Tab-separated table of C-alpha atoms and ligand atoms in Angstrom:
chain	number	residue	atom	x	y	z
A	484	UNK	CA	117.894	48.807	-82.663
A	485	UNK	CA	114.518	49.262	-80.972
A	486	UNK	CA	112.537	51.279	-82.876
A	487	UNK	CA	109.995	51.885	-79.800
A	488	UNK	CA	107.094	51.674	-81.977
A	489	UNK	CA	105.278	48.989	-79.569
A	490	UNK	CA	101.727	50.169	-78.801
A	491	UNK	CA	101.690	53.128	-81.155
A	492	UNK	CA	98.637	53.740	-82.995
A	493	UNK	CA	99.233	53.824	-86.633
A	494	UNK	CA	97.588	54.337	-89.833
A	495	UNK	CA	98.917	53.157	-93.248
A	496	UNK	CA	97.342	53.738	-96.401
A	497	UNK	CA	97.725	51.732	-99.247
A	498	UNK	CA	98.669	48.784	-97.096
A	499	UNK	CA	97.289	45.979	-99.353
A	500	UNK	CA	100.178	45.182	-101.382
A	501	UNK	CA	103.696	46.798	-102.393
A	502	UNK	CA	105.511	48.837	-100.230
A	503	UNK	CA	102.312	49.756	-98.046
A	504	UNK	CA	101.992	45.836	-97.344
A	505	UNK	CA	105.666	45.730	-96.176
A	506	UNK	CA	105.117	48.882	-93.765
A	507	UNK	CA	101.761	47.400	-92.296
A	508	UNK	CA	104.152	44.077	-91.557
A	509	UNK	CA	106.954	45.900	-90.240
A	510	UNK	CA	104.901	48.036	-88.044
A	511	UNK	CA	103.015	44.823	-86.997
A	512	UNK	CA	106.385	43.041	-86.043
A	513	UNK	CA	107.612	46.137	-83.825
A	514	UNK	CA	104.468	45.690	-81.958
A	515	UNK	CA	102.278	49.018	-83.074
A	516	UNK	CA	98.630	48.991	-83.306
A	517	UNK	CA	98.077	49.047	-87.037
A	518	UNK	CA	94.853	50.071	-88.950
A	519	UNK	CA	95.384	50.134	-92.658
A	520	UNK	CA	93.301	50.609	-95.848
A	521	UNK	CA	92.654	50.117	-99.398
A	522	UNK	CA	89.784	49.292	-101.799
A	523	UNK	CA	90.492	45.359	-101.327
A	524	UNK	CA	91.340	43.715	-97.933
A	525	UNK	CA	94.263	40.938	-98.567
A	526	UNK	CA	93.124	37.773	-97.305
A	527	UNK	CA	95.769	37.503	-95.110
A	528	UNK	CA	95.212	40.334	-93.269
A	529	UNK	CA	92.762	40.354	-90.310
A	530	UNK	CA	89.831	42.128	-90.678
A	531	UNK	CA	90.261	44.265	-87.501
A	532	UNK	CA	93.151	45.669	-88.688
A	533	UNK	CA	91.571	46.972	-92.110
A	534	UNK	CA	89.281	49.373	-93.393
A	535	UNK	CA	87.671	49.425	-97.016
A	536	UNK	CA	87.752	52.652	-98.863
A	537	UNK	CA	88.314	54.184	-102.050
A	538	UNK	CA	90.530	57.476	-100.815
A	539	UNK	CA	90.279	59.294	-104.058
A	540	UNK	CA	86.879	60.143	-102.891
A	541	UNK	CA	85.890	62.654	-99.966
A	542	UNK	CA	83.619	59.938	-98.655
A	543	UNK	CA	86.361	57.488	-98.442
A	544	UNK	CA	88.477	59.898	-96.751
A	545	UNK	CA	86.075	60.375	-94.212
A	546	UNK	CA	85.195	56.701	-93.464
A	547	UNK	CA	88.729	55.852	-92.982
A	548	UNK	CA	89.182	58.998	-90.651
A	549	UNK	CA	86.066	57.727	-88.634
A	550	UNK	CA	87.496	54.116	-88.431
A	551	UNK	CA	90.786	55.720	-86.632
A	552	UNK	CA	89.009	57.335	-84.041
A	553	UNK	CA	86.378	54.498	-83.488
A	554	UNK	CA	88.702	51.742	-83.184
A	555	UNK	CA	91.881	53.410	-82.140
A	556	UNK	CA	90.931	56.373	-80.055
A	557	UNK	CA	93.111	58.588	-82.246
A	558	UNK	CA	96.475	57.862	-84.144
A	559	UNK	CA	100.270	58.881	-83.227
A	560	UNK	CA	101.688	57.912	-86.502
A	561	UNK	CA	100.164	58.388	-90.339
A	562	UNK	CA	102.233	56.866	-93.070
A	563	UNK	CA	100.343	57.919	-96.544
A	564	UNK	CA	101.609	55.282	-98.635
A	565	UNK	CA	98.854	55.229	-101.328
A	566	UNK	CA	99.478	56.358	-104.723
A	567	UNK	CA	100.604	55.561	-108.078
A	568	UNK	CA	99.730	56.299	-111.710
A	569	UNK	CA	97.004	54.802	-114.251
A	570	UNK	CA	97.740	57.626	-117.020
A	571	UNK	CA	98.449	56.255	-120.229
A	572	UNK	CA	101.529	56.966	-122.249
A	573	UNK	CA	101.563	59.645	-124.943
A	574	UNK	CA	102.815	62.952	-123.346
A	575	UNK	CA	100.932	66.008	-122.312
A	576	UNK	CA	98.594	65.309	-125.203
A	577	UNK	CA	97.256	62.076	-123.633
A	578	UNK	CA	96.294	63.688	-120.224
A	579	UNK	CA	92.894	65.259	-120.345
A	580	UNK	CA	90.975	66.744	-117.892
A	581	UNK	CA	90.130	63.209	-116.364
A	582	UNK	CA	93.540	61.714	-116.073
A	583	UNK	CA	94.940	65.236	-114.223
A	584	UNK	CA	92.208	64.876	-111.713
A	585	UNK	CA	92.796	60.913	-111.202
A	586	UNK	CA	96.466	61.665	-110.462
A	587	UNK	CA	95.604	64.413	-107.845
A	588	UNK	CA	92.628	62.577	-106.505
A	589	UNK	CA	95.183	59.726	-105.642
A	590	UNK	CA	98.627	61.090	-105.170
A	591	UNK	CA	97.612	64.557	-103.132
A	592	UNK	CA	93.962	64.647	-101.796
A	593	UNK	CA	94.154	61.581	-99.822
A	594	UNK	CA	96.875	63.225	-97.865
A	595	UNK	CA	95.329	66.485	-97.549
A	596	UNK	CA	92.066	64.952	-96.393
A	597	UNK	CA	93.329	62.607	-93.597
A	598	UNK	CA	95.444	65.080	-92.504
A	599	UNK	CA	93.197	67.481	-91.985
A	600	UNK	CA	90.321	65.183	-90.372
A	601	UNK	CA	93.132	63.663	-87.845
A	602	UNK	CA	95.708	66.508	-87.284
A	603	UNK	CA	93.707	68.357	-84.662
A	604	UNK	CA	93.812	65.059	-82.568
A	605	UNK	CA	97.579	64.701	-83.080
A	606	UNK	CA	98.017	68.463	-81.813
A	607	UNK	CA	95.654	68.058	-79.035
A	608	UNK	CA	97.909	65.224	-77.366
A	609	UNK	CA	100.737	67.378	-78.861
A	610	UNK	CA	102.602	64.633	-80.575
A	611	UNK	CA	102.458	62.857	-83.552
A	612	UNK	CA	104.309	61.842	-87.011
A	613	UNK	CA	103.222	62.152	-90.635
A	614	UNK	CA	105.081	60.679	-93.241
A	615	UNK	CA	104.055	61.162	-96.843
A	616	UNK	CA	105.577	58.881	-99.413
A	617	UNK	CA	106.433	60.965	-102.301
A	618	UNK	CA	108.439	59.634	-105.658
A	619	UNK	CA	111.958	60.409	-107.240
A	620	UNK	CA	109.320	61.428	-110.241
A	621	UNK	CA	108.802	64.771	-108.663
A	622	UNK	CA	112.439	65.738	-109.624
A	623	UNK	CA	112.658	63.260	-112.394
A	624	UNK	CA	109.745	63.348	-114.446
A	625	UNK	CA	109.431	61.221	-117.661
A	626	UNK	CA	107.259	63.152	-120.044
A	627	UNK	CA	106.536	60.137	-121.753
A	628	UNK	CA	103.709	58.806	-118.940
A	629	UNK	CA	104.484	60.474	-116.026
A	630	UNK	CA	104.079	64.358	-116.076
A	631	UNK	CA	100.565	64.294	-114.327
A	632	UNK	CA	101.922	62.025	-111.388
A	633	UNK	CA	105.084	63.587	-110.903
A	634	UNK	CA	103.220	67.091	-110.564
A	635	UNK	CA	100.963	65.417	-108.493
A	636	UNK	CA	103.813	63.952	-106.031
A	637	UNK	CA	105.890	67.577	-106.209
A	638	UNK	CA	102.439	68.901	-104.802
A	639	UNK	CA	102.257	66.380	-102.303
A	640	UNK	CA	106.220	67.256	-101.382
A	641	UNK	CA	105.424	71.067	-101.326
A	642	UNK	CA	102.133	70.231	-99.219
A	643	UNK	CA	104.230	68.281	-96.678
A	644	UNK	CA	106.890	71.126	-96.337
A	645	UNK	CA	104.359	73.507	-95.659
A	646	UNK	CA	102.465	71.407	-92.843
A	647	UNK	CA	105.675	70.534	-91.317
A	648	UNK	CA	106.756	74.387	-90.837
A	649	UNK	CA	103.141	74.841	-89.457
A	650	UNK	CA	102.799	71.826	-86.977
A	651	UNK	CA	106.355	70.709	-85.833
A	652	UNK	CA	106.176	73.540	-83.415
A	653	UNK	CA	103.363	71.856	-81.554
A	654	UNK	CA	105.085	68.351	-81.377
A	655	UNK	CA	104.158	66.728	-84.681
A	656	UNK	CA	106.930	65.949	-87.501
A	657	UNK	CA	106.195	65.722	-90.993
A	658	UNK	CA	108.390	63.823	-92.819
A	659	UNK	CA	108.552	62.631	-96.695
A	660	UNK	CA	110.110	59.355	-97.901
A	661	UNK	CA	110.900	59.539	-101.762
A	662	UNK	CA	111.237	56.287	-103.393
A	663	UNK	CA	112.699	55.533	-106.733
A	664	UNK	CA	111.980	52.332	-108.888
A	665	UNK	CA	110.661	49.606	-106.189
A	666	UNK	CA	110.346	45.932	-106.873
A	667	UNK	CA	106.981	45.633	-105.873
A	668	UNK	CA	104.520	42.866	-107.555
A	669	UNK	CA	103.283	45.253	-109.875
A	670	UNK	CA	106.742	46.196	-110.718
A	671	UNK	CA	107.857	42.143	-111.028
A	672	UNK	CA	104.599	41.901	-113.708
A	673	UNK	CA	105.962	44.929	-115.659
A	674	UNK	CA	109.259	43.639	-115.793
A	675	UNK	CA	108.207	39.839	-116.858
A	676	UNK	CA	105.789	41.456	-119.764
A	677	UNK	CA	108.713	43.859	-121.151
A	678	UNK	CA	110.771	40.457	-121.073
A	679	UNK	CA	108.470	38.875	-123.081
A	680	UNK	CA	107.680	41.364	-125.530
A	681	UNK	CA	111.714	41.819	-125.923
A	682	UNK	CA	112.267	38.036	-125.934
A	683	UNK	CA	114.769	38.312	-122.808
A	684	UNK	CA	114.262	36.976	-119.232
A	685	UNK	CA	113.247	38.626	-116.070
A	686	UNK	CA	116.747	40.161	-115.434
A	687	UNK	CA	116.633	41.842	-118.844
A	688	UNK	CA	113.083	43.127	-118.451
A	689	UNK	CA	114.355	44.829	-115.074
A	690	UNK	CA	117.134	46.213	-117.442
A	691	UNK	CA	114.768	47.950	-119.702
A	692	UNK	CA	112.814	49.666	-116.730
A	693	UNK	CA	116.368	50.712	-115.219
A	694	UNK	CA	117.322	51.808	-118.697
A	695	UNK	CA	114.262	54.059	-118.745
A	696	UNK	CA	114.988	55.780	-115.466
A	697	UNK	CA	118.417	56.636	-117.108
A	698	UNK	CA	119.998	53.665	-115.049
A	699	UNK	CA	120.272	52.722	-111.579
A	700	UNK	CA	124.005	53.111	-110.259
A	701	UNK	CA	123.254	50.123	-107.616
A	702	UNK	CA	122.097	47.983	-110.214
A	703	UNK	CA	118.837	47.001	-108.895
A	704	UNK	CA	115.510	48.538	-107.773
A	705	UNK	CA	114.793	48.839	-104.073
A	706	UNK	CA	113.010	46.311	-102.287
A	707	UNK	CA	109.482	46.969	-100.666
A	708	UNK	CA	111.306	45.971	-97.364
A	709	UNK	CA	113.972	48.372	-97.560
A	710	UNK	CA	111.511	51.207	-98.472
A	711	UNK	CA	109.740	50.016	-95.202
A	712	UNK	CA	112.678	49.983	-93.038
A	713	UNK	CA	113.613	53.644	-93.931
A	714	UNK	CA	109.791	54.576	-93.172
A	715	UNK	CA	109.718	52.877	-89.703
A	716	UNK	CA	112.873	54.636	-88.795
A	717	UNK	CA	111.691	58.170	-89.695
A	718	UNK	CA	108.248	57.701	-87.955
A	719	UNK	CA	110.147	56.036	-84.802
A	720	UNK	CA	111.099	58.278	-81.977
A	721	UNK	CA	114.609	57.287	-82.776
A	722	UNK	CA	114.238	60.104	-85.603
A	723	UNK	CA	113.194	62.634	-83.158
A	724	UNK	CA	114.536	65.549	-84.594
A	725	UNK	CA	113.713	64.919	-88.051
A	726	UNK	CA	110.838	67.109	-89.700
A	727	UNK	CA	110.185	69.071	-92.809
A	728	UNK	CA	112.766	67.078	-94.963
A	729	UNK	CA	112.570	64.216	-97.782
A	730	UNK	CA	114.930	61.095	-97.721
A	731	UNK	CA	115.593	59.398	-101.348
A	732	UNK	CA	115.677	55.634	-101.511
A	733	UNK	CA	116.414	54.986	-104.890
A	734	UNK	CA	119.807	53.297	-105.556
A	735	UNK	CA	121.330	56.365	-106.623
A	736	UNK	CA	118.766	56.901	-109.433
A	737	UNK	CA	118.380	60.925	-109.208
A	738	UNK	CA	121.491	61.744	-110.900
A	739	UNK	CA	122.598	65.192	-109.346
A	740	UNK	CA	123.745	66.364	-106.068
B	209	NAP	N1	106.471	51.198	-107.087
B	209	NAP	C1	107.373	52.133	-107.312
B	209	NAP	O1	108.535	52.159	-108.357
B	209	NAP	C2	107.235	53.296	-106.630
B	209	NAP	C3	108.265	54.569	-106.935
B	209	NAP	C4	108.535	55.407	-106.423
B	209	NAP	C5	107.353	55.815	-105.463
B	209	NAP	N2	106.262	54.750	-105.599
B	209	NAP	C6	105.187	55.216	-104.462
B	209	NAP	O2	105.130	54.457	-103.142
B	209	NAP	C7	103.898	54.535	-103.011
B	209	NAP	C8	103.531	52.700	-103.002
B	209	NAP	O3	103.491	52.192	-104.367
B	209	NAP	P1	103.320	50.782	-104.733
B	209	NAP	O4	103.961	50.718	-106.259
B	209	NAP	O5	104.012	49.835	-103.511
B	209	NAP	O6	102.065	50.538	-104.711
B	209	NAP	P2	101.036	49.272	-105.151
B	209	NAP	O7	101.961	48.205	-105.253
B	209	NAP	O8	100.418	49.624	-106.617
B	209	NAP	O9	99.904	49.410	-104.270
B	209	NAP	C9	99.007	50.521	-104.084
B	209	NAP	C10	98.039	50.445	-102.660
B	209	NAP	O10	97.133	51.140	-102.682
B	209	NAP	C11	95.832	50.753	-102.669
B	209	NAP	N3	95.144	51.626	-103.545
B	209	NAP	C12	95.160	52.113	-104.919
B	209	NAP	N4	94.176	52.710	-105.338
B	209	NAP	C13	93.173	53.085	-104.374
B	209	NAP	C14	92.225	54.042	-103.951
B	209	NAP	N5	91.648	54.645	-104.891
B	209	NAP	N6	92.031	54.021	-102.489
B	209	NAP	C15	92.350	53.070	-101.680
B	209	NAP	N7	93.258	52.540	-101.732
B	209	NAP	C16	94.086	52.526	-103.054
B	209	NAP	C17	96.042	49.382	-103.467
B	209	NAP	O11	95.078	48.687	-103.066
B	209	NAP	P3	93.453	48.294	-104.148
B	209	NAP	O12	93.988	48.103	-105.117
B	209	NAP	O13	93.110	46.927	-103.176
B	209	NAP	O14	93.050	49.576	-103.447
B	209	NAP	C18	97.407	48.743	-102.694
B	209	NAP	O15	97.286	48.237	-101.688
B	209	NAP	C19	103.083	54.998	-103.810
B	209	NAP	O16	102.665	56.170	-103.210
B	209	NAP	C20	103.955	55.774	-105.151
B	209	NAP	O17	103.670	56.575	-105.777
B	209	NAP	C21	106.375	53.821	-105.801
């Protein structure tokens, strides 16, 4: 399948590791002109494809938006991958002002700020695609440790839907991709840690994580490459009539229709 992404100018946030790194690799393979961002540049990534920024800050988002304009003269596709959670376990009582703000700063505001800076250019050119990476946690929150993260992803999802209604008539598609558990470097490390604590092997560690999610019918997490494949498809002209909707990639984890 030719995804027709060659020559497209693409900004990918959170492209240093995990799913974001897989998205960067795939768009580069497809011949897109990629600019990616994180706080630390992976050594294997050429400097000209990377801009260092802390996207939890207003200044960090401005730095990235300026780099997009200066280096690519605008953007055709934005893939908002950056996100995650550093909140402690312990339910609502463990979530103070700082923890709530941090989850919103990482999972909602980078998309809001970068879209606000870069959408006018897309609207002027009459086309563009924005992909927001959400999470199944937004519909399947785990109260022990993901309440703030899940709520921030829910806010991102609602923001994305509203934006799609506003800008799709002007040629800009806005789509969400909602992963379940992805077997990233961080997930591997977590499974290994849990395995060691429980005196089992890596597969045993994975089973502990899948158990916490209520099971994964497919029996395994998604790979970063599988998530990247879905993102590349929805961002491509092949998905030209898709906007305002959310694609779940979770091996069947969400237990309802
Ligand atoms: N992993 C999962 O199981 C899972 C499940 C559902 C949804 N998701 C979502 O999928 C997306 C990717 O997750 P992932 O697990 O693949 O991520 P990851 O492996 O933790 O990588 C996150 C990327 O974002 C960058 N980053 C982190 N904090 C940043 C900041 N303050 N400013 C700029 N860049 C920052 C990191 O690089 P630096 O540290 O160098 O900045 C890294 O490149 C996220 O939106 C996540 O919420 C993940």
